[in-house]
Amino acid sequence: MLTLLGFLMIIIFMVLIMNKKMTPLTALVIIPVAIALIAGFGPNLGEMMKNGVKEIALTGVMLIFAILYFSLMIDTGLFEPLVNFILKAVGDNPVKTTIGTAILTTLVSLDGDGSSTYIIVVAAMLPLYKKQGMNPLTLTCIIMLAGGIMNILPWGGPTARVMSSLKLGHTEIFVPMIPIMTLGILWVIFVAYILGKKEKKRIAKYGKHIQYSTSDISGEADPKLLRPKLIWVNLFLTLILLIVMILDIVPLGIAFMIAFCIASVINYPKLKDQQKIMSKHAGNALSVAGMIFGAGIFTGILNGTGIMQAMGNSMIEIVPKSWGSYLNIITAIFSVPLTFFLTNDAYYFGILPIIEATGRQLDIAPEILGRASLVGQASHLLSPLVPSTYLLVSLAGVEYSDHLKYTLKWAIGSSIIMLLGALLLGTI
């Protein structure tokens, strides 16, 4: 019953979002609340939602101040030299632009933080896409594909969860995945080439003056806010912030909060300028934060009612026992839908131990199953349960539903490529 309710909830959510009948925020809140009330969980609903929001609160704070900080840095002109350099490198060629997007995302993603990757890459590349008349959905697609592959880095999250859940080290889980990640990145570059060719052909046919409804985080450039004399100060502050993030010295949300306040005072000593910056970017920060806390309510209800655990267990149980010797392949295949419909915590701490216990009875090594469980990460970042997904679409000014429809087939392609590579190379 719980499993049916869970899939009903997900299906209704996806249908309403993809048909643009509800905004992600309203769907994330109303649908799980309605399903939980119908299922008789009303008395405990408040506590479930509170727990869900509490778990995601720091992420919400981080995204709010990350948007404010990097928006401020764009206003000061920090990224203009990078944009100009990339513009000279790619010229007016959409193919070079899309391939450059894939390579830049891969390099920036080495820090392991999806949110900062989205902010930096969108800030650098969206002006080029607009200038060339390219579809911003192409940008979000490539960024998410590359980010999904790089998310397997040990400090990215999923791999650390696998190592913790199975009590294994990075040499058993991550190191054998490096060739598979390399294959995945080559696939992303190939996809970027295909999408670039399509954009080039479309622009040649229709011109570059098709207007897409976008609203990047910097909004309209304001020359009065540029601070070219402070570019090295701002660069130094940003590098310090990235070092703090990588070393995990303080929670990332707190780091962005402090950095934003320092940057505001340094760049805009006058109170009216600080207020101007806040009001200019408050809309973007609030819209993302709203969806993040909505996702907190969604996952809080899924966890509190036991629906999430039931969904995972039911998907495992539908596999016939005679297929047990193929558990490694089954784990890799099922990791795609499981990591899409469940949070990483629910999958790697709730479901993977069950898979590992089953594998032990079949003499399948836990590291094999651990690596197999990571194959689905190529599609995971598209999930409506991933907070940073809403940040990406907000920064690029596109609808989540459009992004999902545009990117889904390529993300599934990434998972298939990684699965085939893992099988051929004997990784799983």
PDB file of N, CA and C in Angstrom, residues 213-283:
ATOM      1  N   SER A 213      12.683  32.869 -23.178  1.00  0.00           N
ATOM      2  CA  SER A 213      12.332  33.499 -21.897  1.00  0.00           C
ATOM      3  C   SER A 213      13.326  33.065 -20.832  1.00  0.00           C
ATOM      4  N   THR A 214      14.323  33.889 -20.614  1.00  0.00           N
ATOM      5  CA  THR A 214      15.332  33.567 -19.608  1.00  0.00           C
ATOM      6  C   THR A 214      15.565  34.763 -18.705  1.00  0.00           C
ATOM      7  N   SER A 215      16.037  34.479 -17.506  1.00  0.00           N
ATOM      8  CA  SER A 215      16.362  35.558 -16.561  1.00  0.00           C
ATOM      9  C   SER A 215      17.522  35.080 -15.714  1.00  0.00           C
ATOM     10  N   ASP A 216      18.744  35.349 -16.169  1.00  0.00           N
ATOM     11  CA  ASP A 216      19.901  34.846 -15.435  1.00  0.00           C
ATOM     12  C   ASP A 216      20.064  35.615 -14.138  1.00  0.00           C
ATOM     13  N   ILE A 217      20.924  35.101 -13.268  1.00  0.00           N
ATOM     14  CA  ILE A 217      21.032  35.648 -11.918  1.00  0.00           C
ATOM     15  C   ILE A 217      21.508  37.085 -11.902  1.00  0.00           C
ATOM     16  N   SER A 218      22.234  37.538 -12.914  1.00  0.00           N
ATOM     17  CA  SER A 218      22.739  38.898 -12.907  1.00  0.00           C
ATOM     18  C   SER A 218      21.726  39.902 -13.419  1.00  0.00           C
ATOM     19  N   GLY A 219      20.646  39.388 -14.066  1.00  0.00           N
ATOM     20  CA  GLY A 219      19.660  40.300 -14.610  1.00  0.00           C
ATOM     21  C   GLY A 219      20.302  41.225 -15.636  1.00  0.00           C
ATOM     22  N   GLU A 220      19.818  42.450 -15.716  1.00  0.00           N
ATOM     23  CA  GLU A 220      20.393  43.418 -16.645  1.00  0.00           C
ATOM     24  C   GLU A 220      21.647  44.012 -16.041  1.00  0.00           C
ATOM     25  N   ALA A 221      22.699  44.095 -16.821  1.00  0.00           N
ATOM     26  CA  ALA A 221      23.967  44.636 -16.331  1.00  0.00           C
ATOM     27  C   ALA A 221      23.800  46.104 -15.975  1.00  0.00           C
ATOM     28  N   ASP A 222      24.334  46.489 -14.842  1.00  0.00           N
ATOM     29  CA  ASP A 222      24.283  47.872 -14.368  1.00  0.00           C
ATOM     30  C   ASP A 222      25.711  48.394 -14.255  1.00  0.00           C
ATOM     31  N   PRO A 223      26.111  49.279 -15.173  1.00  0.00           N
ATOM     32  CA  PRO A 223      27.497  49.781 -15.154  1.00  0.00           C
ATOM     33  C   PRO A 223      27.881  50.448 -13.839  1.00  0.00           C
ATOM     34  N   LYS A 224      26.895  51.006 -13.144  1.00  0.00           N
ATOM     35  CA  LYS A 224      27.185  51.689 -11.881  1.00  0.00           C
ATOM     36  C   LYS A 224      27.647  50.726 -10.790  1.00  0.00           C
ATOM     37  N   LEU A 225      27.330  49.439 -10.962  1.00  0.00           N
ATOM     38  CA  LEU A 225      27.695  48.453  -9.940  1.00  0.00           C
ATOM     39  C   LEU A 225      29.045  47.792 -10.208  1.00  0.00           C
ATOM     40  N   LEU A 226      29.617  48.017 -11.390  1.00  0.00           N
ATOM     41  CA  LEU A 226      30.912  47.416 -11.714  1.00  0.00           C
ATOM     42  C   LEU A 226      32.011  47.960 -10.803  1.00  0.00           C
ATOM     43  N   ARG A 227      32.912  47.079 -10.388  1.00  0.00           N
ATOM     44  CA  ARG A 227      34.031  47.471  -9.518  1.00  0.00           C
ATOM     45  C   ARG A 227      35.329  46.891 -10.084  1.00  0.00           C
ATOM     46  N   PRO A 228      35.772  47.386 -11.255  1.00  0.00           N
ATOM     47  CA  PRO A 228      36.978  46.819 -11.882  1.00  0.00           C
ATOM     48  C   PRO A 228      38.238  46.953 -11.027  1.00  0.00           C
ATOM     49  N   LYS A 229      38.301  47.990 -10.183  1.00  0.00           N
ATOM     50  CA  LYS A 229      39.486  48.191  -9.352  1.00  0.00           C
ATOM     51  C   LYS A 229      39.576  47.175  -8.212  1.00  0.00           C
ATOM     52  N   LEU A 230      38.464  46.525  -7.923  1.00  0.00           N
ATOM     53  CA  LEU A 230      38.430  45.565  -6.805  1.00  0.00           C
ATOM     54  C   LEU A 230      38.417  44.117  -7.297  1.00  0.00           C
ATOM     55  N   ILE A 231      38.712  43.899  -8.578  1.00  0.00           N
ATOM     56  CA  ILE A 231      38.590  42.548  -9.130  1.00  0.00           C
ATOM     57  C   ILE A 231      39.512  41.557  -8.442  1.00  0.00           C
ATOM     58  N   TRP A 232      40.747  41.979  -8.090  1.00  0.00           N
ATOM     59  CA  TRP A 232      41.675  41.064  -7.432  1.00  0.00           C
ATOM     60  C   TRP A 232      41.242  40.786  -5.994  1.00  0.00           C
ATOM     61  N   VAL A 233      40.672  41.791  -5.347  1.00  0.00           N
ATOM     62  CA  VAL A 233      40.148  41.586  -3.984  1.00  0.00           C
ATOM     63  C   VAL A 233      39.000  40.582  -4.017  1.00  0.00           C
ATOM     64  N   ASN A 234      38.102  40.759  -4.982  1.00  0.00           N
ATOM     65  CA  ASN A 234      36.954  39.850  -5.106  1.00  0.00           C
ATOM     66  C   ASN A 234      37.383  38.436  -5.489  1.00  0.00           C
ATOM     67  N   LEU A 235      38.397  38.338  -6.348  1.00  0.00           N
ATOM     68  CA  LEU A 235      38.920  37.027  -6.727  1.00  0.00           C
ATOM     69  C   LEU A 235      39.538  36.332  -5.523  1.00  0.00           C
ATOM     70  N   PHE A 236      40.302  37.078  -4.734  1.00  0.00           N
ATOM     71  CA  PHE A 236      40.927  36.514  -3.536  1.00  0.00           C
ATOM     72  C   PHE A 236      39.866  36.028  -2.545  1.00  0.00           C
ATOM     73  N   LEU A 237      38.817  36.846  -2.352  1.00  0.00           N
ATOM     74  CA  LEU A 237      37.731  36.468  -1.433  1.00  0.00           C
ATOM     75  C   LEU A 237      37.022  35.209  -1.925  1.00  0.00           C
ATOM     76  N   THR A 238      36.802  35.111  -3.238  1.00  0.00           N
ATOM     77  CA  THR A 238      36.128  33.940  -3.813  1.00  0.00           C
ATOM     78  C   THR A 238      36.989  32.683  -3.678  1.00  0.00           C
ATOM     79  N   LEU A 239      38.293  32.825  -3.889  1.00  0.00           N
ATOM     80  CA  LEU A 239      39.203  31.684  -3.730  1.00  0.00           C
ATOM     81  C   LEU A 239      39.237  31.209  -2.279  1.00  0.00           C
ATOM     82  N   ILE A 240      39.253  32.148  -1.351  1.00  0.00           N
ATOM     83  CA  ILE A 240      39.202  31.791   0.077  1.00  0.00           C
ATOM     84  C   ILE A 240      37.922  31.014   0.375  1.00  0.00           C
ATOM     85  N   LEU A 241      36.810  31.486  -0.199  1.00  0.00           N
ATOM     86  CA  LEU A 241      35.523  30.816  -0.001  1.00  0.00           C
ATOM     87  C   LEU A 241      35.566  29.389  -0.539  1.00  0.00           C
ATOM     88  N   LEU A 242      36.161  29.198  -1.723  1.00  0.00           N
ATOM     89  CA  LEU A 242      36.259  27.866  -2.315  1.00  0.00           C
ATOM     90  C   LEU A 242      37.154  26.944  -1.481  1.00  0.00           C
ATOM     91  N   ILE A 243      38.233  27.500  -0.930  1.00  0.00           N
ATOM     92  CA  ILE A 243      39.125  26.705  -0.063  1.00  0.00           C
ATOM     93  C   ILE A 243      38.394  26.263   1.199  1.00  0.00           C
ATOM     94  N   VAL A 244      37.645  27.194   1.792  1.00  0.00           N
ATOM     95  CA  VAL A 244      36.849  26.877   2.985  1.00  0.00           C
ATOM     96  C   VAL A 244      35.842  25.781   2.667  1.00  0.00           C
ATOM     97  N   MET A 245      35.259  25.850   1.471  1.00  0.00           N
ATOM     98  CA  MET A 245      34.269  24.864   1.046  1.00  0.00           C
ATOM     99  C   MET A 245      34.905  23.486   0.877  1.00  0.00           C
ATOM    100  N   ILE A 246      36.055  23.439   0.202  1.00  0.00           N
ATOM    101  CA  ILE A 246      36.719  22.161  -0.063  1.00  0.00           C
ATOM    102  C   ILE A 246      37.201  21.510   1.225  1.00  0.00           C
ATOM    103  N   LEU A 247      37.742  22.331   2.124  1.00  0.00           N
ATOM    104  CA  LEU A 247      38.274  21.807   3.389  1.00  0.00           C
ATOM    105  C   LEU A 247      37.183  21.601   4.435  1.00  0.00           C
ATOM    106  N   ASP A 248      35.976  22.071   4.122  1.00  0.00           N
ATOM    107  CA  ASP A 248      34.835  21.921   5.032  1.00  0.00           C
ATOM    108  C   ASP A 248      35.154  22.483   6.420  1.00  0.00           C
ATOM    109  N   ILE A 249      35.687  23.692   6.439  1.00  0.00           N
ATOM    110  CA  ILE A 249      36.072  24.325   7.702  1.00  0.00           C
ATOM    111  C   ILE A 249      34.842  24.745   8.495  1.00  0.00           C
ATOM    112  N   VAL A 250      33.878  25.355   7.823  1.00  0.00           N
ATOM    113  CA  VAL A 250      32.595  25.719   8.445  1.00  0.00           C
ATOM    114  C   VAL A 250      31.489  25.283   7.490  1.00  0.00           C
ATOM    115  N   PRO A 251      30.253  25.135   7.987  1.00  0.00           N
ATOM    116  CA  PRO A 251      29.149  24.780   7.087  1.00  0.00           C
ATOM    117  C   PRO A 251      29.073  25.756   5.911  1.00  0.00           C
ATOM    118  N   LEU A 252      28.790  25.221   4.728  1.00  0.00           N
ATOM    119  CA  LEU A 252      28.864  26.018   3.510  1.00  0.00           C
ATOM    120  C   LEU A 252      27.885  27.190   3.527  1.00  0.00           C
ATOM    121  N   GLY A 253      26.696  26.960   4.091  1.00  0.00           N
ATOM    122  CA  GLY A 253      25.718  28.044   4.171  1.00  0.00           C
ATOM    123  C   GLY A 253      26.241  29.215   4.986  1.00  0.00           C
ATOM    124  N   ILE A 254      26.904  28.917   6.097  1.00  0.00           N
ATOM    125  CA  ILE A 254      27.476  29.961   6.952  1.00  0.00           C
ATOM    126  C   ILE A 254      28.615  30.670   6.216  1.00  0.00           C
ATOM    127  N   ALA A 255      29.427  29.896   5.483  1.00  0.00           N
ATOM    128  CA  ALA A 255      30.549  30.478   4.731  1.00  0.00           C
ATOM    129  C   ALA A 255      30.042  31.469   3.686  1.00  0.00           C
ATOM    130  N   PHE A 256      28.999  31.094   2.948  1.00  0.00           N
ATOM    131  CA  PHE A 256      28.439  31.995   1.941  1.00  0.00           C
ATOM    132  C   PHE A 256      27.815  33.230   2.593  1.00  0.00           C
ATOM    133  N   MET A 257      27.193  33.041   3.736  1.00  0.00           N
ATOM    134  CA  MET A 257      26.572  34.165   4.438  1.00  0.00           C
ATOM    135  C   MET A 257      27.627  35.198   4.838  1.00  0.00           C
ATOM    136  N   ILE A 258      28.726  34.709   5.448  1.00  0.00           N
ATOM    137  CA  ILE A 258      29.802  35.600   5.872  1.00  0.00           C
ATOM    138  C   ILE A 258      30.459  36.265   4.655  1.00  0.00           C
ATOM    139  N   ALA A 259      30.729  35.473   3.614  1.00  0.00           N
ATOM    140  CA  ALA A 259      31.384  36.002   2.415  1.00  0.00           C
ATOM    141  C   ALA A 259      30.529  37.066   1.740  1.00  0.00           C
ATOM    142  N   PHE A 260      29.216  36.848   1.698  1.00  0.00           N
ATOM    143  CA  PHE A 260      28.329  37.837   1.083  1.00  0.00           C
ATOM    144  C   PHE A 260      28.354  39.150   1.855  1.00  0.00           C
ATOM    145  N   CYS A 261      28.316  39.061   3.169  1.00  0.00           N
ATOM    146  CA  CYS A 261      28.327  40.277   3.996  1.00  0.00           C
ATOM    147  C   CYS A 261      29.643  41.046   3.831  1.00  0.00           C
ATOM    148  N   ILE A 262      30.768  40.319   3.824  1.00  0.00           N
ATOM    149  CA  ILE A 262      32.076  40.967   3.637  1.00  0.00           C
ATOM    150  C   ILE A 262      32.150  41.615   2.253  1.00  0.00           C
ATOM    151  N   ALA A 263      31.724  40.881   1.223  1.00  0.00           N
ATOM    152  CA  ALA A 263      31.773  41.401  -0.143  1.00  0.00           C
ATOM    153  C   ALA A 263      30.885  42.626  -0.306  1.00  0.00           C
ATOM    154  N   SER A 264      29.722  42.633   0.354  1.00  0.00           N
ATOM    155  CA  SER A 264      28.812  43.778   0.268  1.00  0.00           C
ATOM    156  C   SER A 264      29.472  45.040   0.821  1.00  0.00           C
ATOM    157  N   VAL A 265      30.102  44.899   1.984  1.00  0.00           N
ATOM    158  CA  VAL A 265      30.725  46.055   2.642  1.00  0.00           C
ATOM    159  C   VAL A 265      31.923  46.563   1.836  1.00  0.00           C
ATOM    160  N   ILE A 266      32.732  45.627   1.308  1.00  0.00           N
ATOM    161  CA  ILE A 266      33.934  46.012   0.551  1.00  0.00           C
ATOM    162  C   ILE A 266      33.565  46.708  -0.759  1.00  0.00           C
ATOM    163  N   ASN A 267      32.623  46.134  -1.495  1.00  0.00           N
ATOM    164  CA  ASN A 267      32.300  46.654  -2.824  1.00  0.00           C
ATOM    165  C   ASN A 267      31.316  47.818  -2.799  1.00  0.00           C
ATOM    166  N   TYR A 268      30.419  47.786  -1.843  1.00  0.00           N
ATOM    167  CA  TYR A 268      29.378  48.810  -1.793  1.00  0.00           C
ATOM    168  C   TYR A 268      29.245  49.362  -0.374  1.00  0.00           C
ATOM    169  N   PRO A 269      30.146  50.255   0.007  1.00  0.00           N
ATOM    170  CA  PRO A 269      30.138  50.798   1.376  1.00  0.00           C
ATOM    171  C   PRO A 269      28.862  51.566   1.707  1.00  0.00           C
ATOM    172  N   LYS A 270      28.228  52.174   0.679  1.00  0.00           N
ATOM    173  CA  LYS A 270      27.012  52.951   0.928  1.00  0.00           C
ATOM    174  C   LYS A 270      25.821  52.021   1.148  1.00  0.00           C
ATOM    175  N   LEU A 271      25.030  52.360   2.144  1.00  0.00           N
ATOM    176  CA  LEU A 271      23.899  51.520   2.526  1.00  0.00           C
ATOM    177  C   LEU A 271      22.904  51.355   1.376  1.00  0.00           C
ATOM    178  N   LYS A 272      22.656  52.433   0.629  1.00  0.00           N
ATOM    179  CA  LYS A 272      21.661  52.360  -0.450  1.00  0.00           C
ATOM    180  C   LYS A 272      22.111  51.392  -1.558  1.00  0.00           C
ATOM    181  N   ASP A 273      23.430  51.284  -1.782  1.00  0.00           N
ATOM    182  CA  ASP A 273      23.938  50.334  -2.779  1.00  0.00           C
ATOM    183  C   ASP A 273      23.773  48.895  -2.305  1.00  0.00           C
ATOM    184  N   GLN A 274      24.006  48.667  -1.006  1.00  0.00           N
ATOM    185  CA  GLN A 274      23.810  47.328  -0.438  1.00  0.00           C
ATOM    186  C   GLN A 274      22.347  46.916  -0.536  1.00  0.00           C
ATOM    187  N   GLN A 275      21.449  47.871  -0.258  1.00  0.00           N
ATOM    188  CA  GLN A 275      20.010  47.585  -0.345  1.00  0.00           C
ATOM    189  C   GLN A 275      19.602  47.313  -1.797  1.00  0.00           C
ATOM    190  N   LYS A 276      20.247  48.011  -2.725  1.00  0.00           N
ATOM    191  CA  LYS A 276      19.962  47.818  -4.148  1.00  0.00           C
ATOM    192  C   LYS A 276      20.333  46.403  -4.584  1.00  0.00           C
ATOM    193  N   ILE A 277      21.494  45.936  -4.130  1.00  0.00           N
ATOM    194  CA  ILE A 277      21.938  44.576  -4.453  1.00  0.00           C
ATOM    195  C   ILE A 277      20.964  43.546  -3.892  1.00  0.00           C
ATOM    196  N   MET A 278      20.568  43.726  -2.639  1.00  0.00           N
ATOM    197  CA  MET A 278      19.647  42.778  -1.999  1.00  0.00           C
ATOM    198  C   MET A 278      18.318  42.715  -2.743  1.00  0.00           C
ATOM    199  N   SER A 279      17.752  43.880  -3.036  1.00  0.00           N
ATOM    200  CA  SER A 279      16.440  43.902  -3.691  1.00  0.00           C
ATOM    201  C   SER A 279      16.521  43.388  -5.124  1.00  0.00           C
ATOM    202  N   LYS A 280      17.662  43.611  -5.782  1.00  0.00           N
ATOM    203  CA  LYS A 280      17.824  43.176  -7.169  1.00  0.00           C
ATOM    204  C   LYS A 280      17.792  41.657  -7.292  1.00  0.00           C
ATOM    205  N   HIS A 281      18.380  40.962  -6.319  1.00  0.00           N
ATOM    206  CA  HIS A 281      18.528  39.508  -6.432  1.00  0.00           C
ATOM    207  C   HIS A 281      17.657  38.722  -5.455  1.00  0.00           C
ATOM    208  N   ALA A 282      16.862  39.435  -4.654  1.00  0.00           N
ATOM    209  CA  ALA A 282      16.030  38.748  -3.656  1.00  0.00           C
ATOM    210  C   ALA A 282      15.016  37.807  -4.313  1.00  0.00           C
ATOM    211  N   GLY A 283      14.485  38.213  -5.470  1.00  0.00           N
ATOM    212  CA  GLY A 283      13.484  37.387  -6.143  1.00  0.00           C
ATOM    213  C   GLY A 283      14.014  36.019  -6.514  1.00  0.00           C
TER     214      GLY A 283
END
